[in-house]
PDB file of C-alpha atoms in Angstrom:
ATOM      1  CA  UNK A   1     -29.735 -37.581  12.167  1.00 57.00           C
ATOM      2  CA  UNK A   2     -29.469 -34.840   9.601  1.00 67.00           C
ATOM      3  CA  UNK A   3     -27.819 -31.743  10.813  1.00 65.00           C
ATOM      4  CA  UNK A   4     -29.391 -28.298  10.380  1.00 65.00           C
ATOM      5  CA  UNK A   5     -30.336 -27.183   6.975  1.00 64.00           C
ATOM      6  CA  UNK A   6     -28.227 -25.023   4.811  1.00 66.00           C
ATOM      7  CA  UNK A   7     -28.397 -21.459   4.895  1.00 65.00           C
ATOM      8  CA  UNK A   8     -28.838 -20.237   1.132  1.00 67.00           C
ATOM      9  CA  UNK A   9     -25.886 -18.060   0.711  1.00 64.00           C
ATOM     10  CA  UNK A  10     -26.346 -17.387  -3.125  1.00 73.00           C
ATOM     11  CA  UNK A  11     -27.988 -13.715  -2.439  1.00 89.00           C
ATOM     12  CA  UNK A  12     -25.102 -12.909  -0.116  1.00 93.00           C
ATOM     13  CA  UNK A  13     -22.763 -10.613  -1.227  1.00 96.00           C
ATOM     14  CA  UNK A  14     -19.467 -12.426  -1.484  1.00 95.00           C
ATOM     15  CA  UNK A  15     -16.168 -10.855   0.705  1.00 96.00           C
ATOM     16  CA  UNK A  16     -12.513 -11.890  -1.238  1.00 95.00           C
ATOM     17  CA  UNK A  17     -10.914 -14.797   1.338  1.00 93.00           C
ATOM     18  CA  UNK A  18      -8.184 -12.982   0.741  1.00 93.00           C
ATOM     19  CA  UNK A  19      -9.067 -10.404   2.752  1.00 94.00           C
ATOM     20  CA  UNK A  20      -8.637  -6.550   2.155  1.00 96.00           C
ATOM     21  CA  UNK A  21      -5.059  -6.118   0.595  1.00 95.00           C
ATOM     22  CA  UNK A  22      -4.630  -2.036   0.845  1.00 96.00           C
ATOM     23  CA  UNK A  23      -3.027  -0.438   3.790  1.00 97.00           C
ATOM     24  CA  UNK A  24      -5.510   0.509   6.482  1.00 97.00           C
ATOM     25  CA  UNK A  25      -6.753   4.032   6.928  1.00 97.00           C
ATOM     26  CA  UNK A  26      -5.431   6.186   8.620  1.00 97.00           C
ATOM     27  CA  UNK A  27      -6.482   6.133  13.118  1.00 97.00           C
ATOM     28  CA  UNK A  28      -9.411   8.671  12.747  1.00 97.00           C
ATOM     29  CA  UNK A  29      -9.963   9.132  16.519  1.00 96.00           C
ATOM     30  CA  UNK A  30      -7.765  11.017  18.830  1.00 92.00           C
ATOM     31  CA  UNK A  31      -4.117   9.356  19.521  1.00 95.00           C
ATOM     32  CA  UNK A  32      -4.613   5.898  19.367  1.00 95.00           C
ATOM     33  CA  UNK A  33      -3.850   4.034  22.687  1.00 94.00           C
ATOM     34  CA  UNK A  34      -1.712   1.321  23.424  1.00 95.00           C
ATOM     35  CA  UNK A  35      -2.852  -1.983  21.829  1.00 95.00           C
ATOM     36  CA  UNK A  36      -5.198  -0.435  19.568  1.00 96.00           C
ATOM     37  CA  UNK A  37      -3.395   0.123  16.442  1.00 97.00           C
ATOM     38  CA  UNK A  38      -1.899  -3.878  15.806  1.00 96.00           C
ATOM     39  CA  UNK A  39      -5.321  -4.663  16.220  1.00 97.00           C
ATOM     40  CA  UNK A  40      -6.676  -1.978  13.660  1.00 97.00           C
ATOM     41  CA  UNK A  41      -3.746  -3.047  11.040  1.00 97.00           C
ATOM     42  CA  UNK A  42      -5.417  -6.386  11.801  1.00 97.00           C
ATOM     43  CA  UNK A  43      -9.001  -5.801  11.165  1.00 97.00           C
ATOM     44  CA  UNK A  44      -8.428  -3.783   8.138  1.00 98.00           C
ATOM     45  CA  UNK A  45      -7.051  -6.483   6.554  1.00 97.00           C
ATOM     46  CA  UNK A  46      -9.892  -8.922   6.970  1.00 97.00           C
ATOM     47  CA  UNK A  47     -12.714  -9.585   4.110  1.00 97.00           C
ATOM     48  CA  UNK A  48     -15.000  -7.616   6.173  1.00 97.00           C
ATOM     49  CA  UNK A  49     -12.771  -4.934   5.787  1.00 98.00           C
ATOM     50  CA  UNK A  50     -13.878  -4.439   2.285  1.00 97.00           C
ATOM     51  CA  UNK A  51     -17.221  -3.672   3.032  1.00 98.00           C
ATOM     52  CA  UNK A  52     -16.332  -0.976   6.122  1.00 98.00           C
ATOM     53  CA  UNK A  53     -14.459   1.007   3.329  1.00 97.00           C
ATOM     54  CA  UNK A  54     -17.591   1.081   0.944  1.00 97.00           C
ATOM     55  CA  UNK A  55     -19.838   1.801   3.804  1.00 97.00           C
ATOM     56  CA  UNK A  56     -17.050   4.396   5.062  1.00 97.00           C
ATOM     57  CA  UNK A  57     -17.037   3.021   8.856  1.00 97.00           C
ATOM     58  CA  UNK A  58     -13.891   3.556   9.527  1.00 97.00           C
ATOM     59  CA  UNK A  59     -15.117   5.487  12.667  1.00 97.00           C
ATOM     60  CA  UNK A  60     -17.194   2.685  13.714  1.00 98.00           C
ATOM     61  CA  UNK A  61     -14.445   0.100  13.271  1.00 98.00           C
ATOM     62  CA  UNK A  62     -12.177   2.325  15.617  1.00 98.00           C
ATOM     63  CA  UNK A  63     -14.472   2.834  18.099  1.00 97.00           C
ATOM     64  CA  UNK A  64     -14.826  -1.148  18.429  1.00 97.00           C
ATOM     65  CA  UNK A  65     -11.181  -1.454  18.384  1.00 97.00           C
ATOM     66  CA  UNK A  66     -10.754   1.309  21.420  1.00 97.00           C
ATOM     67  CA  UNK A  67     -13.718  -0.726  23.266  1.00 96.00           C
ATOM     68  CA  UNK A  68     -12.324  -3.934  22.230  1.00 96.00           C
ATOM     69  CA  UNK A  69      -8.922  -2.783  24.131  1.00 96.00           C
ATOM     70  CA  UNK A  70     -10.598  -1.910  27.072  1.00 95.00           C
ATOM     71  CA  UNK A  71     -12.810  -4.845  26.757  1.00 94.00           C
ATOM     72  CA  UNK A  72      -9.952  -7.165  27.297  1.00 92.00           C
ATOM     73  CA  UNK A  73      -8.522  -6.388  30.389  1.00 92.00           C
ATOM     74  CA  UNK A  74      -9.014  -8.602  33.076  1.00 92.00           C
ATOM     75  CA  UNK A  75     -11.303  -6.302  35.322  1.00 93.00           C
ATOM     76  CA  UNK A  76     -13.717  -4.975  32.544  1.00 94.00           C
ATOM     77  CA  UNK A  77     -17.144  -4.313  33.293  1.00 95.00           C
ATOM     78  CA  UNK A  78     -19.649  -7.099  31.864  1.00 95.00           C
ATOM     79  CA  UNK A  79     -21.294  -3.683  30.158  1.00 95.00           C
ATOM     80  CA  UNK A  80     -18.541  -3.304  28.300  1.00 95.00           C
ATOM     81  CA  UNK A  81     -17.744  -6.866  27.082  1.00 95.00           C
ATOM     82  CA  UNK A  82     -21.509  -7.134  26.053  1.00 96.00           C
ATOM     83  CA  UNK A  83     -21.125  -3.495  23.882  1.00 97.00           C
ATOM     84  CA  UNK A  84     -17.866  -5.469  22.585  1.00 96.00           C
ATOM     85  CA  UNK A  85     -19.712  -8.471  21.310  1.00 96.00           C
ATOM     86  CA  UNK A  86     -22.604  -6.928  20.003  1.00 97.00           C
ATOM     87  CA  UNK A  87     -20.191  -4.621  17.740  1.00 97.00           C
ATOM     88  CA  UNK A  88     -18.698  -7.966  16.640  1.00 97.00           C
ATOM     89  CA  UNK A  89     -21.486  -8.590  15.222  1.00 96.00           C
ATOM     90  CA  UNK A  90     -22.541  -5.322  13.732  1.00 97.00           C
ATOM     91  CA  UNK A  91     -19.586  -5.367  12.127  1.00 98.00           C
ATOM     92  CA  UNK A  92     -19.846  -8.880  10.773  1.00 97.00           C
ATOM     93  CA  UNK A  93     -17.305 -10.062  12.717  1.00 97.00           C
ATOM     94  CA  UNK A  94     -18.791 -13.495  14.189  1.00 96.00           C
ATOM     95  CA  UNK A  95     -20.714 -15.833  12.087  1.00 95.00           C
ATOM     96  CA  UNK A  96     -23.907 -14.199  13.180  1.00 95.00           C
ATOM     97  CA  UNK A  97     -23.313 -10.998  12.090  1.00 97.00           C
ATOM     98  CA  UNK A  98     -21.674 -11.908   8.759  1.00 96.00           C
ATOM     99  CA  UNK A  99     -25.481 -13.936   7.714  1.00 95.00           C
ATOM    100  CA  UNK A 100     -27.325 -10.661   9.527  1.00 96.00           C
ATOM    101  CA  UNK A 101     -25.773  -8.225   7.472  1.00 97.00           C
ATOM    102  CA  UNK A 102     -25.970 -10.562   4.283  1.00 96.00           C
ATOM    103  CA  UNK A 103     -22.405 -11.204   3.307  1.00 97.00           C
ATOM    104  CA  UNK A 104     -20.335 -14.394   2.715  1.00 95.00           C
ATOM    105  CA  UNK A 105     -16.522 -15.299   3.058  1.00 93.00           C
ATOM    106  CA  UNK A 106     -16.008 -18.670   0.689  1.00 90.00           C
ATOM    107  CA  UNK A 107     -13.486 -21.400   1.631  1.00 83.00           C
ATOM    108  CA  UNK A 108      -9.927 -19.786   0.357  1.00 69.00           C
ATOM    109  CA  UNK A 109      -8.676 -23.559  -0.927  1.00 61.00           C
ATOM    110  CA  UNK A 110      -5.870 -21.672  -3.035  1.00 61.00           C
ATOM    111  CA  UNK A 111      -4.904 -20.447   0.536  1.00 59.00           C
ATOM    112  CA  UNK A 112      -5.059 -24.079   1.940  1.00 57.00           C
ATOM    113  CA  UNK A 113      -3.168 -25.505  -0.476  1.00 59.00           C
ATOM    114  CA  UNK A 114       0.082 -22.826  -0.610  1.00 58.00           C
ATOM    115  CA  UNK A 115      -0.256 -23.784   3.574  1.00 60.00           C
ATOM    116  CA  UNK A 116      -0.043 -27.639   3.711  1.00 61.00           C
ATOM    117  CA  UNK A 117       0.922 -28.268  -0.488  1.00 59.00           C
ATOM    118  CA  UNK A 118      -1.031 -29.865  -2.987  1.00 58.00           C
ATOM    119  CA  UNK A 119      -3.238 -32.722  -1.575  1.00 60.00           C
ATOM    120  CA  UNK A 120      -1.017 -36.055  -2.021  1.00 64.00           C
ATOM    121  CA  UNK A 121      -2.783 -38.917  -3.847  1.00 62.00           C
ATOM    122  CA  UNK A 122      -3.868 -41.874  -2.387  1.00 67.00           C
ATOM    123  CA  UNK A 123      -1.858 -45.503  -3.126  1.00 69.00           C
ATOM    124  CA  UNK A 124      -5.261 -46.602  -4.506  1.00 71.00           C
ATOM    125  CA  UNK A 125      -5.726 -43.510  -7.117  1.00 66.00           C
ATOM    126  CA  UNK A 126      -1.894 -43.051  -7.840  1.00 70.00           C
ATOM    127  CA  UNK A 127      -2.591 -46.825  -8.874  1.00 71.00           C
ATOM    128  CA  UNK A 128      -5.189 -46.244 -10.676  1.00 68.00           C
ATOM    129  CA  UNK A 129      -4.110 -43.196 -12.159  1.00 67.00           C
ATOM    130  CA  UNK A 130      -0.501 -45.665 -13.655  1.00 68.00           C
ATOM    131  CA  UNK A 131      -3.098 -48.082 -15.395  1.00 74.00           C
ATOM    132  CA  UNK A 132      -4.967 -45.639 -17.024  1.00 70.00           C
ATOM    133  CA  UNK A 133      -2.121 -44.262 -18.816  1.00 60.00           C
TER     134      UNK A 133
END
Protein backbone atom coordinates (compact mmCIF):
# COMPACT_ATOMS: atom_id res chain seq x y z
CA UNK A 1 0.00 0.00 0.00
CA UNK A 2 1.34 3.35 -1.09
CA UNK A 3 2.13 5.67 1.69
CA UNK A 4 0.83 9.25 1.79
CA UNK A 5 1.54 11.48 -1.08
CA UNK A 6 4.34 13.92 -1.21
CA UNK A 7 4.03 17.27 -0.02
CA UNK A 8 5.35 19.65 -2.93
CA UNK A 9 8.09 21.45 -1.22
CA UNK A 10 9.44 23.34 -4.38
CA UNK A 11 7.55 26.80 -3.32
CA UNK A 12 9.00 26.46 0.17
CA UNK A 13 11.51 28.67 1.07
CA UNK A 14 14.60 26.62 1.72
CA UNK A 15 16.45 26.99 5.54
CA UNK A 16 20.62 26.15 5.22
CA UNK A 17 20.94 22.40 7.10
CA UNK A 18 23.57 23.95 8.44
CA UNK A 19 21.77 25.86 10.57
CA UNK A 20 22.30 29.62 11.56
CA UNK A 21 26.18 30.05 12.02
CA UNK A 22 26.30 33.76 13.79
CA UNK A 23 26.30 34.14 17.48
CA UNK A 24 22.82 34.52 18.92
CA UNK A 25 21.40 37.85 19.91
CA UNK A 26 21.71 39.18 22.63
CA UNK A 27 18.69 37.87 25.87
CA UNK A 28 16.19 40.75 25.10
CA UNK A 29 13.93 40.08 28.13
CA UNK A 30 14.74 40.85 31.67
CA UNK A 31 17.70 38.60 33.31
CA UNK A 32 17.45 35.46 31.80
CA UNK A 33 16.64 32.57 34.27
CA UNK A 34 18.28 29.51 34.93
CA UNK A 35 18.12 27.05 31.99
CA UNK A 36 17.05 29.51 29.59
CA UNK A 37 20.08 30.78 27.99
CA UNK A 38 21.83 27.02 26.79
CA UNK A 39 18.63 26.59 25.34
CA UNK A 40 18.54 30.09 23.51
CA UNK A 41 22.38 29.52 22.29
CA UNK A 42 20.66 26.35 21.05
CA UNK A 43 17.76 27.56 19.12
CA UNK A 44 19.61 30.33 17.54
CA UNK A 45 21.66 28.11 15.94
CA UNK A 46 19.03 26.05 14.19
CA UNK A 47 17.88 26.68 10.34
CA UNK A 48 14.84 28.18 11.68
CA UNK A 49 16.90 30.54 13.26
CA UNK A 50 17.53 32.24 10.03
CA UNK A 51 14.20 33.16 9.41
CA UNK A 52 13.46 34.62 13.27
CA UNK A 53 16.35 37.12 12.46
CA UNK A 54 14.69 38.33 9.11
CA UNK A 55 11.35 38.41 10.71
CA UNK A 56 13.14 40.10 13.88
CA UNK A 57 11.44 37.62 16.56
CA UNK A 58 13.89 37.51 18.71
CA UNK A 59 11.28 38.51 21.41
CA UNK A 60 9.05 35.81 20.41
CA UNK A 61 11.77 33.16 20.40
CA UNK A 62 12.62 34.24 24.11
CA UNK A 63 9.42 34.24 25.31
CA UNK A 64 9.08 30.43 24.09
CA UNK A 65 12.34 29.69 25.58
CA UNK A 66 11.21 31.29 29.22
CA UNK A 67 7.80 29.18 28.74
CA UNK A 68 9.62 26.30 27.43
CA UNK A 69 11.71 26.36 30.91
CA UNK A 70 8.83 26.48 32.89
CA UNK A 71 7.12 24.10 30.65
CA UNK A 72 9.47 21.38 31.60
CA UNK A 73 9.27 20.96 35.07
CA UNK A 74 7.66 18.10 36.33
CA UNK A 75 4.51 19.86 37.94
CA UNK A 76 3.63 22.29 35.00
CA UNK A 77 0.22 23.12 34.31
CA UNK A 78 -1.24 21.26 31.07
CA UNK A 79 -2.01 25.22 30.06
CA UNK A 80 1.28 25.80 29.88
CA UNK A 81 2.66 22.73 28.04
CA UNK A 82 -0.18 23.28 25.41
CA UNK A 83 1.05 27.33 25.00
CA UNK A 84 4.60 25.46 24.72
CA UNK A 85 3.66 23.27 21.83
CA UNK A 86 1.66 25.50 19.97
CA UNK A 87 4.77 28.07 19.95
CA UNK A 88 6.71 25.07 18.58
CA UNK A 89 4.92 25.28 15.95
CA UNK A 90 4.58 28.96 15.34
CA UNK A 91 7.94 29.04 15.32
CA UNK A 92 8.45 26.18 12.90
CA UNK A 93 9.84 24.14 15.25
CA UNK A 94 7.95 20.64 14.66
CA UNK A 95 7.30 19.34 11.27
CA UNK A 96 3.92 20.95 11.29
CA UNK A 97 4.84 24.22 11.73
CA UNK A 98 7.87 24.19 9.40
CA UNK A 99 5.06 23.10 6.15
CA UNK A 100 2.47 25.86 7.92
CA UNK A 101 4.72 28.59 7.73
CA UNK A 102 6.11 27.41 4.22
CA UNK A 103 9.74 26.65 4.79
CA UNK A 104 11.95 23.57 4.16
CA UNK A 105 15.19 22.12 5.84
CA UNK A 106 16.86 19.61 2.98
CA UNK A 107 18.74 16.43 3.97
CA UNK A 108 22.43 17.88 5.05
CA UNK A 109 24.26 14.57 3.28
CA UNK A 110 27.66 16.64 3.43
CA UNK A 111 26.81 16.56 7.23
CA UNK A 112 26.14 12.72 7.11
CA UNK A 113 28.99 11.89 5.47
CA UNK A 114 31.83 14.04 7.72
CA UNK A 115 29.62 11.87 10.71
CA UNK A 116 29.87 8.17 9.63
CA UNK A 117 32.70 8.77 6.37
CA UNK A 118 32.19 8.29 2.89
CA UNK A 119 29.67 5.45 2.11
CA UNK A 120 31.95 2.16 1.62
CA UNK A 121 31.33 0.26 -1.65
CA UNK A 122 29.79 -2.84 -1.92
CA UNK A 123 32.03 -6.28 -2.85
CA UNK A 124 29.70 -6.45 -5.88
CA UNK A 125 30.40 -2.66 -7.22
CA UNK A 126 34.11 -2.50 -5.95
CA UNK A 127 34.10 -5.64 -8.38
CA UNK A 128 32.62 -4.20 -10.84
CA UNK A 129 34.17 -1.00 -10.57
CA UNK A 130 38.13 -3.33 -11.02
CA UNK A 131 36.73 -4.73 -14.43
CA UNK A 132 35.75 -1.68 -15.80
CA UNK A 133 39.05 -0.19 -15.55
Amino acid sequence: MPGPAKKDTSKYIQLPAEGRTDPPPKWPLSKALPGELPLWRYLWSTPQAVMWERLHASRNVARFVRLAVQAEVPEASTRLLAEARQMEHDLGLTPMGLHRLGWSIPADELAEQRKTGPRRLSAAERLAAANAS
